[in-house]
Amino acid sequence: MDTGCLSSMNINGVNQARSFAGQLPTQKCFASSHHASFAVKSLVVRNRGRRSHRRHSALEIVCKDFPRPPLESTINYLEAGQLSSFFRSSERPSKPLQVVIAGAGLAGLSTAKYLADAGHKPILLEARDVLGGKIAAWKDEDGDWYETGLHIFFGAYPNIQNLFGELGIEDRLQWKEHSMIFAMPNKPGEFSRFDFPETLPAPVNGIWAILKNNEMLTWPEKVKFAIGLLPAMLGGQPYVEAQDGLTVSEWMKKQGVPDRVNDEVFIAMSKALNFINPDELSMQCILIALNRFLQEKHGSKMAFLDGNPPERLCMPIVDHIRSRGGEVRLNSRIKKIELNPDGTVKHFALTDGTQITGDAYVCAAPVDIFKLLVPQEWSEISYFKKLEKLVGVPVINVHIWFDRKLKNTYDHLLFSRSPLLSVYADMSVTCKEYYDPNRSMLELVFAPADEWVGRSDTEIIDATMEELAKLFPDEIAADQSKAKILKYHVVKTPRSVYKTVPNCEPCRPLQRSPIEGFYLAGDYTKQKYLASMEGAVLSGKLCAQSIVQDYSRLSLRSQKSLQSEEVPVAS
């Protein structure tokens, strides 16, 4: 993600800050941390050797994970694999294209990876000094990692699953039991579960999970909910696409679905999908997710990465790119897209004065960053003008290290059903690299965050603790009279994934732009997997496919450009 990032440390009011060069004020990721006291910090320092040894051996610790589900036979997995094979089996280019790509999030990494597979030379430029974009992570002075978001890998992510297989890192996914687990606001400390039986096919296993749960919805509510969903089941994709004009709340009212279904299920689901509430979210987003999760037997099964995303997922992609002749450069921020007289791209101008030239160009930065870079000459073209509707949604990721092991957690993703929190997990239990037998580290998504992203970290932590006191009444108190905070990190992303409000779908651009030789990649571009990690990877594959398909035209254009530069000027 091509954003500025500020990482600061606050110890007893003493701020030590370092900032990444060239911050863009409209798109920042703030990461801050706080140690409870100098005494706690000293304890951490004294124990650093022991903790480092524990972390080093953590990857060998076998948590109670479940076997990888058999995904290879699903239609979506096979289709994703077929798209991957397109690059490996395509005719080798007589002269590889040099493709300049801005942004080393999953979309840019995916674009570069598949172009390299097809025999071309990607030059991947990342503005910051960290890989991953929206899955970036940083290591603090104690050696602990904190992330931009709580990232979950679903069985219904076929391009992600293929990517892990192609890189030979499938064992880095820690699969959890096939359940969706919700906290119970009216029963503090208790959970309500939707358990998907392994013996039943889809969608029967999902229907069974819903019917067996009697704590969140009554039978009459379930029946009305099912009747409301019937048109989506019968109407298929055309019906789903037609619902883009309605919010979730509007759709439910139109279908006669009880309000309690919204309160019990869809608020949590909306915040998990797009960090906003049902009165803003497009119903199309919900229906796409339900379709993906319910139509595949293992679609809603979840996995955690076994460690931090930059090292455990992004670096294997970078190694793959470099092994095939591609380049990946950090601290390379785009300042301007310079144009030729005919309106095509001349080169990418970087903030350090460097000019990067290629045979084709890709912007894989978030949509808000790209809108700042769109040349004036392109601004009235419909393809670019429609992007104004797509605006990133703010989100905050909170990490809290406690002085003890919390008991009311679970080795899984948990839906908080809190008005301020979306989902959370005890990463000291769910993730091998973060494993700690003595202390819990909760990672929580604070959403909706639009009213909070400008507030102080202290205010955010205080509000989080008040909510956690409701979720852990026997273990956590807002005043820390029970479990005490050792330290915390707050990561703010004022512009994350695009806000999926009604009527956004027609504004999502195809990867091939109307400007010859210029392409887009990103989860906001046109693809069928929402604004997600899967959507980012698929967008990169579709972008790379467009470039490979355009090889002859791009190669001829490059040759003409070279010839025009070589023609001597008459005196």
Coordinates of C-alpha atoms in Angstrom, one line a residue:
M1 CA 0.0 0.0 0.0
D2 CA 1.6 3.3 -1.1
T3 CA 0.9 5.3 2.0
G4 CA 3.0 7.2 4.4
C5 CA 3.4 5.5 7.8
L6 CA 4.3 7.0 11.2
S7 CA 5.5 4.5 13.9
S8 CA 5.9 5.9 17.4
M9 CA 6.8 4.7 20.8
N10 CA 5.3 6.2 24.0
I11 CA 6.9 5.2 27.3
N12 CA 5.6 7.1 30.3
G13 CA 4.8 10.1 28.1
V14 CA 8.2 10.1 26.3
N15 CA 7.6 10.0 22.6
Q16 CA 10.2 8.6 20.2
A17 CA 8.9 8.8 16.6
R18 CA 10.3 7.8 13.3
S19 CA 8.5 8.6 10.1
F20 CA 8.7 7.0 6.7
A21 CA 9.8 9.5 4.0
G22 CA 7.3 11.3 1.9
Q23 CA 4.1 11.0 3.9
L24 CA 0.9 11.6 1.9
P25 CA -1.5 13.5 4.2
T26 CA -4.6 12.0 2.7
Q27 CA -3.5 8.4 3.1
K28 CA -1.6 7.5 6.3
C29 CA -1.2 4.4 8.4
F30 CA -0.3 5.4 12.0
A31 CA 1.2 2.8 14.2
S32 CA 1.8 3.6 17.8
S33 CA 2.6 1.7 20.9
H34 CA 2.6 2.3 24.7
H35 CA 4.4 0.5 27.5
A36 CA 2.6 0.5 30.8
S37 CA 5.7 1.5 32.9
F38 CA 9.5 1.5 32.9
A39 CA 9.3 -1.4 35.3
V40 CA 7.4 -3.5 32.8
K41 CA 9.8 -2.4 30.0
S42 CA 12.8 -3.5 32.1
L43 CA 11.2 -6.8 32.7
V44 CA 10.7 -7.3 29.0
V45 CA 14.3 -6.3 28.3
R46 CA 15.6 -8.7 31.0
N47 CA 13.6 -11.5 29.6
R48 CA 14.3 -10.7 25.9
G49 CA 16.7 -13.6 25.5
R50 CA 14.2 -16.1 26.9
R51 CA 11.4 -14.5 24.8
S52 CA 13.4 -14.6 21.6
H53 CA 14.2 -18.2 22.2
R54 CA 10.5 -18.9 22.8
R55 CA 9.5 -17.1 19.6
H56 CA 12.2 -18.9 17.6
S57 CA 10.8 -22.2 18.7
A58 CA 7.2 -21.1 18.4
L59 CA 7.0 -22.2 14.7
E60 CA 7.7 -25.7 15.8
I61 CA 4.9 -25.7 18.4
V62 CA 1.9 -27.6 17.2
C63 CA -1.3 -25.7 18.2
K64 CA -4.6 -27.4 17.9
D65 CA -5.0 -26.8 14.2
F66 CA -7.1 -28.8 11.8
P67 CA -6.0 -30.5 8.6
R68 CA -6.1 -28.5 5.4
P69 CA -9.5 -29.0 3.8
P70 CA -9.7 -30.8 0.4
L71 CA -10.1 -27.7 -1.8
E72 CA -8.5 -28.9 -5.0
S73 CA -11.7 -30.4 -6.4
T74 CA -13.8 -27.3 -6.2
I75 CA -14.8 -25.5 -9.4
N76 CA -13.4 -22.1 -8.2
Y77 CA -10.1 -23.7 -7.2
L78 CA -9.7 -25.4 -10.5
E79 CA -10.6 -22.1 -12.4
A80 CA -8.0 -20.2 -10.3
G81 CA -5.4 -22.9 -11.1
Q82 CA -6.2 -22.7 -14.8
L83 CA -5.7 -19.0 -14.7
S84 CA -2.3 -19.6 -13.0
S85 CA -1.3 -22.1 -15.6
F86 CA -2.1 -19.6 -18.4
F87 CA 1.1 -17.7 -17.4
R88 CA 3.3 -20.8 -17.1
S89 CA 2.2 -22.2 -20.4
S90 CA 2.0 -19.0 -22.4
E91 CA 4.5 -18.6 -25.3
R92 CA 7.8 -17.3 -24.1
P93 CA 8.3 -13.7 -25.3
S94 CA 11.2 -13.1 -27.8
K95 CA 11.9 -9.9 -25.9
P96 CA 10.4 -9.7 -22.4
L97 CA 8.4 -6.7 -21.5
Q98 CA 9.7 -4.5 -18.7
V99 CA 6.6 -3.7 -16.6
V100 CA 6.8 -1.0 -14.0
I101 CA 4.4 -1.6 -11.1
A102 CA 3.7 0.9 -8.3
G103 CA 2.6 -0.7 -5.0
A104 CA 3.8 -3.9 -3.3
G105 CA 0.6 -4.9 -1.6
L106 CA -0.9 -8.3 -2.6
A107 CA -2.2 -6.8 -5.8
G108 CA 1.2 -5.5 -7.0
L109 CA 3.0 -8.6 -5.7
S110 CA 0.5 -10.8 -7.6
T111 CA 0.8 -8.8 -10.8
A112 CA 4.6 -9.0 -10.7
K113 CA 4.6 -12.7 -9.7
Y114 CA 2.4 -13.8 -12.7
L115 CA 4.2 -11.5 -15.2
A116 CA 7.5 -13.2 -14.1
D117 CA 5.9 -16.6 -14.6
A118 CA 5.0 -15.6 -18.2
G119 CA 8.6 -14.6 -18.9
H120 CA 8.4 -10.9 -18.5
K121 CA 10.5 -8.5 -16.2
P122 CA 8.5 -6.7 -13.6
I123 CA 10.0 -3.8 -11.7
L124 CA 7.9 -3.5 -8.5
L125 CA 8.2 -0.2 -6.6
E126 CA 7.0 0.2 -3.0
A127 CA 6.7 3.6 -1.4
R128 CA 7.4 2.4 2.1
D129 CA 10.1 0.3 3.7
V130 CA 7.7 -2.6 4.3
L131 CA 6.0 -5.1 2.0
G132 CA 2.3 -6.0 2.1
G133 CA 0.2 -2.8 1.8
K134 CA -2.9 -3.5 3.8
I135 CA -1.3 -6.7 5.3
A136 CA 1.9 -4.8 6.3
A137 CA 3.3 -5.5 9.8
W138 CA 6.1 -4.1 11.9
K139 CA 8.3 -5.5 14.7
D140 CA 8.6 -3.4 17.9
E141 CA 11.7 -3.0 20.1
D142 CA 10.8 -6.2 22.0
G143 CA 10.7 -8.3 18.9
D144 CA 6.9 -8.5 18.9
W145 CA 4.9 -8.0 15.6
Y146 CA 1.9 -5.7 15.1
E147 CA -0.2 -5.7 12.0
T148 CA -2.3 -3.4 9.8
G149 CA -5.3 -5.8 10.2
L150 CA -6.5 -9.1 11.5
H151 CA -6.2 -11.2 8.3
I152 CA -8.2 -14.4 7.8
F153 CA -7.7 -16.9 4.9
F154 CA -10.9 -18.6 3.9
G155 CA -11.5 -21.8 2.0
A156 CA -13.5 -19.7 -0.5
Y157 CA -10.3 -17.9 -1.5
P158 CA -9.2 -20.1 -4.5
N159 CA -6.6 -17.7 -5.9
I160 CA -4.9 -17.3 -2.5
Q161 CA -5.0 -21.0 -2.0
N162 CA -3.4 -21.6 -5.4
L163 CA -0.8 -19.0 -4.7
F164 CA 0.2 -20.7 -1.4
G165 CA 0.5 -24.0 -3.3
E166 CA 2.6 -22.4 -6.2
L167 CA 5.0 -21.0 -3.6
G168 CA 5.2 -24.3 -1.7
I169 CA 4.1 -22.6 1.6
E170 CA 0.7 -24.3 2.2
D171 CA 1.9 -25.5 5.6
R172 CA 2.0 -21.8 6.8
L173 CA -1.8 -21.7 7.0
Q174 CA -3.2 -22.8 10.4
W175 CA -6.7 -24.1 9.7
K176 CA -9.3 -23.9 12.5
E177 CA -12.4 -25.9 13.1
H178 CA -15.3 -25.2 10.8
S179 CA -17.3 -22.8 12.9
M180 CA -18.3 -19.2 13.2
I181 CA -18.3 -18.0 16.8
F182 CA -20.1 -15.0 18.2
A183 CA -19.8 -13.3 21.6
M184 CA -23.1 -13.0 23.5
P185 CA -23.7 -9.4 24.6
N186 CA -26.6 -10.5 26.8
K187 CA -24.6 -13.3 28.3
P188 CA -21.1 -11.9 29.1
G189 CA -18.3 -14.4 28.8
E190 CA -20.3 -16.8 26.7
F191 CA -20.3 -17.6 22.9
S192 CA -22.8 -18.7 20.4
R193 CA -21.6 -21.0 17.6
F194 CA -22.5 -21.9 14.1
D195 CA -20.9 -25.3 13.6
F196 CA -20.6 -26.7 10.0
P197 CA -20.7 -30.5 10.1
E198 CA -18.0 -32.2 8.0
T199 CA -20.3 -35.0 6.9
L200 CA -22.8 -32.8 5.0
P201 CA -22.3 -31.2 1.6
A202 CA -22.8 -27.5 0.8
P203 CA -25.1 -25.7 1.3
V204 CA -26.8 -28.2 3.6
N205 CA -23.9 -27.9 6.1
G206 CA -24.5 -24.1 6.3
I207 CA -28.2 -24.5 6.6
W208 CA -27.7 -27.1 9.4
A209 CA -25.3 -24.7 11.2
I210 CA -27.9 -22.0 11.1
L211 CA -30.8 -24.3 12.2
K212 CA -28.8 -25.8 15.1
N213 CA -28.1 -22.4 16.6
N214 CA -31.0 -21.4 18.8
E215 CA -29.3 -18.8 20.9
M216 CA -29.2 -15.9 18.3
L217 CA -32.4 -16.4 16.2
T218 CA -35.8 -17.9 17.0
W219 CA -37.4 -20.4 14.6
P220 CA -39.9 -17.9 13.3
E221 CA -37.0 -15.5 12.6
K222 CA -35.0 -18.2 10.8
V223 CA -38.0 -19.0 8.6
K224 CA -38.5 -15.4 7.7
F225 CA -34.8 -14.9 7.0
A226 CA -34.8 -18.0 4.8
I227 CA -37.8 -16.8 2.8
G228 CA -36.1 -13.4 2.4
L229 CA -33.0 -15.1 1.0
L230 CA -35.1 -17.3 -1.4
P231 CA -35.0 -14.8 -4.3
A232 CA -31.1 -14.7 -4.1
M233 CA -31.0 -18.5 -4.2
L234 CA -33.3 -18.8 -7.1
G235 CA -32.2 -15.6 -9.0
G236 CA -28.5 -16.3 -8.9
Q237 CA -25.9 -13.8 -10.0
P238 CA -28.2 -11.5 -11.9
Y239 CA -30.3 -11.0 -8.7
V240 CA -27.2 -10.5 -6.6
E241 CA -25.9 -7.8 -8.9
A242 CA -29.3 -6.1 -8.9
Q243 CA -29.1 -5.5 -5.2
D244 CA -26.2 -3.2 -5.4
G245 CA -28.6 -0.2 -5.2
L246 CA -29.9 -1.2 -1.7
T247 CA -28.2 -1.1 1.7
V248 CA -28.4 -4.2 3.9
S249 CA -31.0 -2.5 6.1
E250 CA -33.1 -1.4 3.1
W251 CA -33.0 -4.9 1.6
M252 CA -34.1 -6.6 4.8
K253 CA -37.0 -4.2 5.2
K254 CA -38.1 -4.9 1.6
Q255 CA -37.8 -8.7 2.1
G256 CA -39.7 -8.6 5.4
V257 CA -36.7 -9.9 7.4
P258 CA -37.1 -9.2 11.1
D259 CA -34.9 -6.5 12.6
R260 CA -33.4 -8.9 15.1
V261 CA -31.7 -10.7 12.2
N262 CA -29.9 -7.4 11.5
D263 CA -29.0 -6.9 15.2
E264 CA -27.9 -10.5 15.8
V265 CA -26.1 -11.4 12.6
F266 CA -25.7 -8.6 10.0
I267 CA -24.2 -5.9 12.1
A268 CA -21.3 -8.2 12.9
M269 CA -21.1 -9.5 9.4
S270 CA -21.2 -6.0 7.8
K271 CA -18.4 -4.7 10.1
A272 CA -16.3 -7.8 9.4
L273 CA -16.7 -7.5 5.6
N274 CA -16.3 -3.7 5.1
F275 CA -15.9 -2.1 8.5
I276 CA -19.2 -0.3 8.3
N277 CA -22.8 -0.9 9.5
P278 CA -25.7 -2.4 7.6
D279 CA -27.4 1.0 7.0
E280 CA -24.4 1.9 4.8
L281 CA -23.2 -1.4 3.3
S282 CA -24.5 -2.5 -0.1
M283 CA -26.5 -5.7 0.1
Q284 CA -24.7 -7.0 -2.9
C285 CA -21.6 -7.4 -0.7
I286 CA -23.5 -9.6 1.8
L287 CA -25.0 -11.7 -0.9
I288 CA -21.7 -12.3 -2.6
A289 CA -20.1 -13.4 0.7
L290 CA -23.0 -15.7 1.5
N291 CA -22.8 -17.2 -2.0
R292 CA -19.1 -17.9 -1.6
F293 CA -19.3 -19.2 1.9
L294 CA -22.5 -21.3 1.5
Q295 CA -22.0 -22.8 -2.0
E296 CA -18.7 -24.4 -1.2
K297 CA -18.5 -27.0 1.6
H298 CA -15.3 -25.5 3.0
G299 CA -15.9 -22.0 1.8
S300 CA -16.3 -20.5 5.3
K301 CA -13.6 -22.5 6.9
M302 CA -10.9 -20.1 8.3
A303 CA -7.1 -20.2 8.6
F304 CA -4.6 -17.9 10.3
L305 CA -1.1 -17.3 8.8
D306 CA 1.5 -18.8 11.1
G307 CA 3.3 -15.6 11.5
N308 CA 3.7 -12.0 10.3
P309 CA 2.5 -11.4 6.7
P310 CA 5.6 -9.6 5.3
E311 CA 8.0 -12.4 6.1
R312 CA 5.7 -15.4 5.9
L313 CA 3.7 -14.5 2.8
C314 CA 5.2 -11.5 1.0
M315 CA 8.8 -12.5 1.0
P316 CA 8.3 -15.8 -0.7
I317 CA 6.5 -13.9 -3.5
V318 CA 9.4 -11.5 -3.7
D319 CA 11.9 -14.4 -3.8
H320 CA 9.9 -16.0 -6.6
I321 CA 9.8 -12.7 -8.6
R322 CA 13.6 -12.2 -8.2
S323 CA 14.4 -15.8 -9.1
R324 CA 12.8 -15.1 -12.5
G325 CA 14.7 -11.9 -13.2
G326 CA 12.2 -9.4 -11.7
E327 CA 13.0 -6.6 -9.3
V328 CA 11.4 -5.3 -6.1
R329 CA 12.5 -2.0 -4.7
L330 CA 11.4 -0.5 -1.4
N331 CA 11.4 3.2 -0.5
S332 CA 10.5 4.1 -4.1
R333 CA 7.5 6.5 -3.9
I334 CA 5.8 7.7 -7.1
K335 CA 5.6 11.5 -7.3
K336 CA 4.1 11.9 -10.7
I337 CA 3.0 9.9 -13.8
E338 CA 4.7 11.8 -16.7
L339 CA 3.0 11.6 -20.1
N340 CA 4.0 11.6 -23.7
P341 CA 2.4 14.1 -26.1
D342 CA -0.2 11.4 -27.1
G343 CA -1.3 11.0 -23.5
T344 CA 0.4 7.6 -22.9
V345 CA 2.8 7.1 -20.0
K346 CA 6.3 8.4 -20.6
H347 CA 7.7 7.3 -17.2
F348 CA 7.0 7.2 -13.5
A349 CA 8.8 10.0 -11.7
L350 CA 9.9 9.2 -8.1
T351 CA 10.2 11.5 -5.2
D352 CA 14.0 11.0 -5.2
G353 CA 14.2 12.4 -8.7
T354 CA 14.6 9.0 -10.4
Q355 CA 12.6 8.3 -13.6
I356 CA 11.5 4.7 -14.1
T357 CA 10.7 3.7 -17.8
G358 CA 9.0 0.6 -19.0
D359 CA 7.1 -1.1 -21.8
A360 CA 4.0 -1.0 -19.7
Y361 CA 2.9 0.5 -16.4
V362 CA 0.7 -0.6 -13.6
C363 CA -0.6 1.3 -10.6
A364 CA -1.4 -1.2 -7.8
A365 CA -1.7 1.4 -5.1
P366 CA -5.0 1.9 -3.1
V367 CA -7.7 3.8 -5.0
D368 CA -7.3 7.0 -2.9
I369 CA -3.6 7.1 -3.6
F370 CA -4.1 6.5 -7.3
K371 CA -6.7 9.3 -7.5
L372 CA -4.0 11.7 -6.3
L373 CA -1.7 10.5 -9.1
V374 CA -4.1 10.7 -12.0
P375 CA -2.7 13.1 -14.6
Q376 CA -4.8 16.2 -15.4
E377 CA -5.0 15.1 -19.0
W378 CA -6.8 11.9 -17.9
S379 CA -9.2 13.4 -15.3
E380 CA -12.2 13.8 -17.6
I381 CA -12.0 10.3 -19.1
S382 CA -15.0 8.3 -17.8
Y383 CA -12.8 5.4 -16.7
F384 CA -10.9 7.6 -14.3
K385 CA -13.7 10.1 -13.4
K386 CA -15.9 7.3 -12.0
L387 CA -13.2 6.5 -9.4
E388 CA -14.4 9.5 -7.4
K389 CA -17.2 7.3 -6.1
L390 CA -14.7 4.9 -4.6
V391 CA -13.4 6.1 -1.2
G392 CA -11.4 4.2 1.3
V393 CA -13.0 3.4 4.7
P394 CA -11.2 4.1 7.9
V395 CA -10.2 1.2 10.1
I396 CA -8.2 0.8 13.3
N397 CA -6.3 -2.3 14.4
V398 CA -5.6 -2.7 18.1
H399 CA -3.1 -5.0 19.8
I400 CA -3.0 -5.4 23.6
W401 CA -0.5 -7.5 25.5
F402 CA -1.9 -8.6 28.9
D403 CA 0.0 -9.7 32.0
R404 CA -1.8 -13.1 32.1
K405 CA -3.4 -15.7 30.0
L406 CA -7.0 -14.9 29.4
K407 CA -9.3 -17.9 29.8
N408 CA -12.4 -16.7 27.9
T409 CA -10.8 -16.8 24.5
Y410 CA -10.7 -19.5 21.8
D411 CA -8.3 -20.8 19.1
H412 CA -10.4 -19.1 16.4
L413 CA -11.6 -15.8 15.0
L414 CA -14.3 -14.3 17.3
F415 CA -17.1 -11.9 16.3
S416 CA -17.3 -9.4 19.2
R417 CA -20.8 -8.1 18.4
S418 CA -19.7 -4.9 20.2
P419 CA -20.8 -1.5 19.0
L420 CA -17.1 -0.5 18.7
L421 CA -15.3 -3.7 17.8
S422 CA -15.7 -6.0 14.8
V423 CA -13.7 -9.2 15.3
Y424 CA -10.9 -10.2 17.5
A425 CA -8.5 -13.1 18.3
D426 CA -6.1 -14.1 21.0
M427 CA -3.0 -14.3 18.7
S428 CA -1.0 -15.9 21.5
V429 CA -3.2 -19.0 20.9
T430 CA -4.2 -18.8 17.3
C431 CA -0.8 -18.0 15.7
K432 CA 2.4 -20.1 16.1
E433 CA 4.9 -17.2 15.8
Y434 CA 2.9 -15.2 18.4
Y435 CA 2.4 -18.1 20.7
D436 CA 2.9 -17.4 24.4
P437 CA 1.8 -19.9 27.1
N438 CA 1.8 -17.3 29.9
R439 CA 0.3 -14.1 28.4
S440 CA -2.5 -13.2 26.0
M441 CA -2.2 -10.8 23.1
L442 CA -5.6 -9.7 21.8
E443 CA -5.7 -8.3 18.2
L444 CA -8.9 -6.4 17.6
V445 CA -10.5 -4.6 14.7
F446 CA -12.0 -1.3 15.9
A447 CA -14.9 -0.5 13.5
P448 CA -16.7 1.5 12.4
A449 CA -13.7 3.9 12.9
D450 CA -14.7 7.1 11.1
E451 CA -15.4 8.9 14.4
W452 CA -12.4 7.4 16.1
V453 CA -9.5 7.6 13.6
G454 CA -8.7 11.1 14.6
R455 CA -8.7 10.4 18.4
S456 CA -5.8 9.7 20.6
D457 CA -4.5 6.2 21.2
T458 CA -5.3 6.5 24.9
E459 CA -8.9 7.2 24.1
I460 CA -9.1 4.2 21.7
I461 CA -7.5 1.9 24.2
D462 CA -9.8 3.1 27.0
A463 CA -12.9 2.5 24.8
T464 CA -11.5 -0.9 23.8
M465 CA -11.0 -1.9 27.5
E466 CA -14.6 -0.9 28.3
E467 CA -15.8 -3.2 25.6
L468 CA -13.4 -6.0 26.7
A469 CA -14.7 -5.7 30.2
K470 CA -18.1 -6.7 28.8
L471 CA -16.6 -9.6 26.9
F472 CA -14.4 -10.8 29.7
P473 CA -16.3 -9.7 32.9
D474 CA -14.4 -12.1 35.2
E475 CA -10.9 -11.3 33.8
I476 CA -10.8 -7.7 32.5
A477 CA -11.9 -4.4 34.1
A478 CA -11.8 -1.1 32.3
D479 CA -9.6 0.3 35.2
Q480 CA -7.1 -2.6 34.8
S481 CA -7.9 -3.8 38.4
K482 CA -7.9 -7.3 36.9
A483 CA -5.8 -8.1 33.8
K484 CA -3.2 -5.4 33.3
I485 CA -1.9 -4.0 30.0
L486 CA 1.8 -4.6 29.5
K487 CA 1.9 -2.7 26.3
Y488 CA -0.3 -1.9 23.2
H489 CA -0.1 -0.9 19.6
V490 CA -2.7 1.1 17.7
V491 CA -2.5 1.0 13.9
K492 CA -4.7 3.6 12.2
T493 CA -5.5 3.3 8.4
P494 CA -7.6 6.4 7.5
R495 CA -8.2 5.0 4.0
S496 CA -8.4 1.2 3.8
V497 CA -10.5 -0.9 1.4
Y498 CA -13.1 1.1 -0.6
K499 CA -16.4 1.7 1.2
T500 CA -18.9 -0.7 -0.4
V501 CA -21.9 1.6 -0.4
P502 CA -24.8 1.2 -2.9
N503 CA -24.1 1.9 -6.6
C504 CA -20.3 1.5 -6.3
E505 CA -20.1 -1.5 -8.6
P506 CA -20.4 0.3 -11.9
C507 CA -17.5 2.6 -10.9
R508 CA -15.0 -0.3 -10.4
P509 CA -12.6 -0.2 -13.3
L510 CA -11.3 -3.0 -15.4
Q511 CA -7.6 -3.8 -15.1
R512 CA -6.9 -2.7 -18.7
S513 CA -7.3 1.1 -18.9
P514 CA -8.3 3.1 -22.0
I515 CA -4.7 4.4 -22.0
E516 CA -2.5 2.1 -24.1
G517 CA 0.2 0.5 -21.9
F518 CA -1.4 1.6 -18.6
Y519 CA -3.1 -0.9 -16.2
L520 CA -4.6 -1.0 -12.7
A521 CA -4.5 -3.7 -10.0
G522 CA -6.2 -3.6 -6.6
D523 CA -9.1 -5.1 -4.8
Y524 CA -11.2 -2.1 -5.8
T525 CA -10.8 -3.1 -9.5
K526 CA -13.4 -5.3 -11.3
Q527 CA -13.2 -8.9 -9.9
K528 CA -15.7 -11.1 -8.2
Y529 CA -14.2 -11.4 -4.7
L530 CA -15.0 -8.1 -2.9
A531 CA -12.4 -5.9 -1.3
S532 CA -10.3 -8.6 0.2
M533 CA -7.0 -10.4 0.0
E534 CA -8.5 -12.8 -2.5
G535 CA -9.8 -9.9 -4.5
A536 CA -6.3 -8.2 -4.5
V537 CA -4.6 -11.4 -5.7
L538 CA -7.2 -12.0 -8.4
S539 CA -7.0 -8.4 -9.6
G540 CA -3.2 -8.9 -10.0
K541 CA -3.7 -12.1 -12.0
L542 CA -6.2 -10.4 -14.3
C543 CA -3.9 -7.4 -14.7
A544 CA -1.0 -9.6 -15.6
Q545 CA -3.2 -11.6 -18.0
S546 CA -4.2 -8.4 -19.8
I547 CA -0.6 -7.4 -20.2
V548 CA 0.4 -10.8 -21.5
Q549 CA -2.5 -10.7 -24.0
D550 CA -1.4 -7.3 -25.1
Y551 CA 2.2 -8.4 -25.6
S552 CA 2.3 -8.0 -29.4
R553 CA 0.8 -4.5 -29.3
L554 CA 3.0 -3.4 -26.3
S555 CA 6.1 -4.8 -27.9
L556 CA 5.4 -3.0 -31.3
R557 CA 4.7 0.2 -29.4
S558 CA 8.0 -0.1 -27.6
Q559 CA 9.9 -0.7 -30.8
K560 CA 8.4 2.3 -32.5
S561 CA 9.3 4.4 -29.5
L562 CA 12.9 3.3 -29.7
Q563 CA 13.1 3.9 -33.4
S564 CA 11.7 7.5 -33.0
E565 CA 14.4 8.2 -30.4
E566 CA 17.1 6.9 -32.8
V567 CA 16.0 9.0 -35.8
P568 CA 18.5 11.9 -36.3
V569 CA 17.1 15.4 -36.3
A570 CA 17.8 17.2 -39.6
S571 CA 19.9 20.3 -39.3

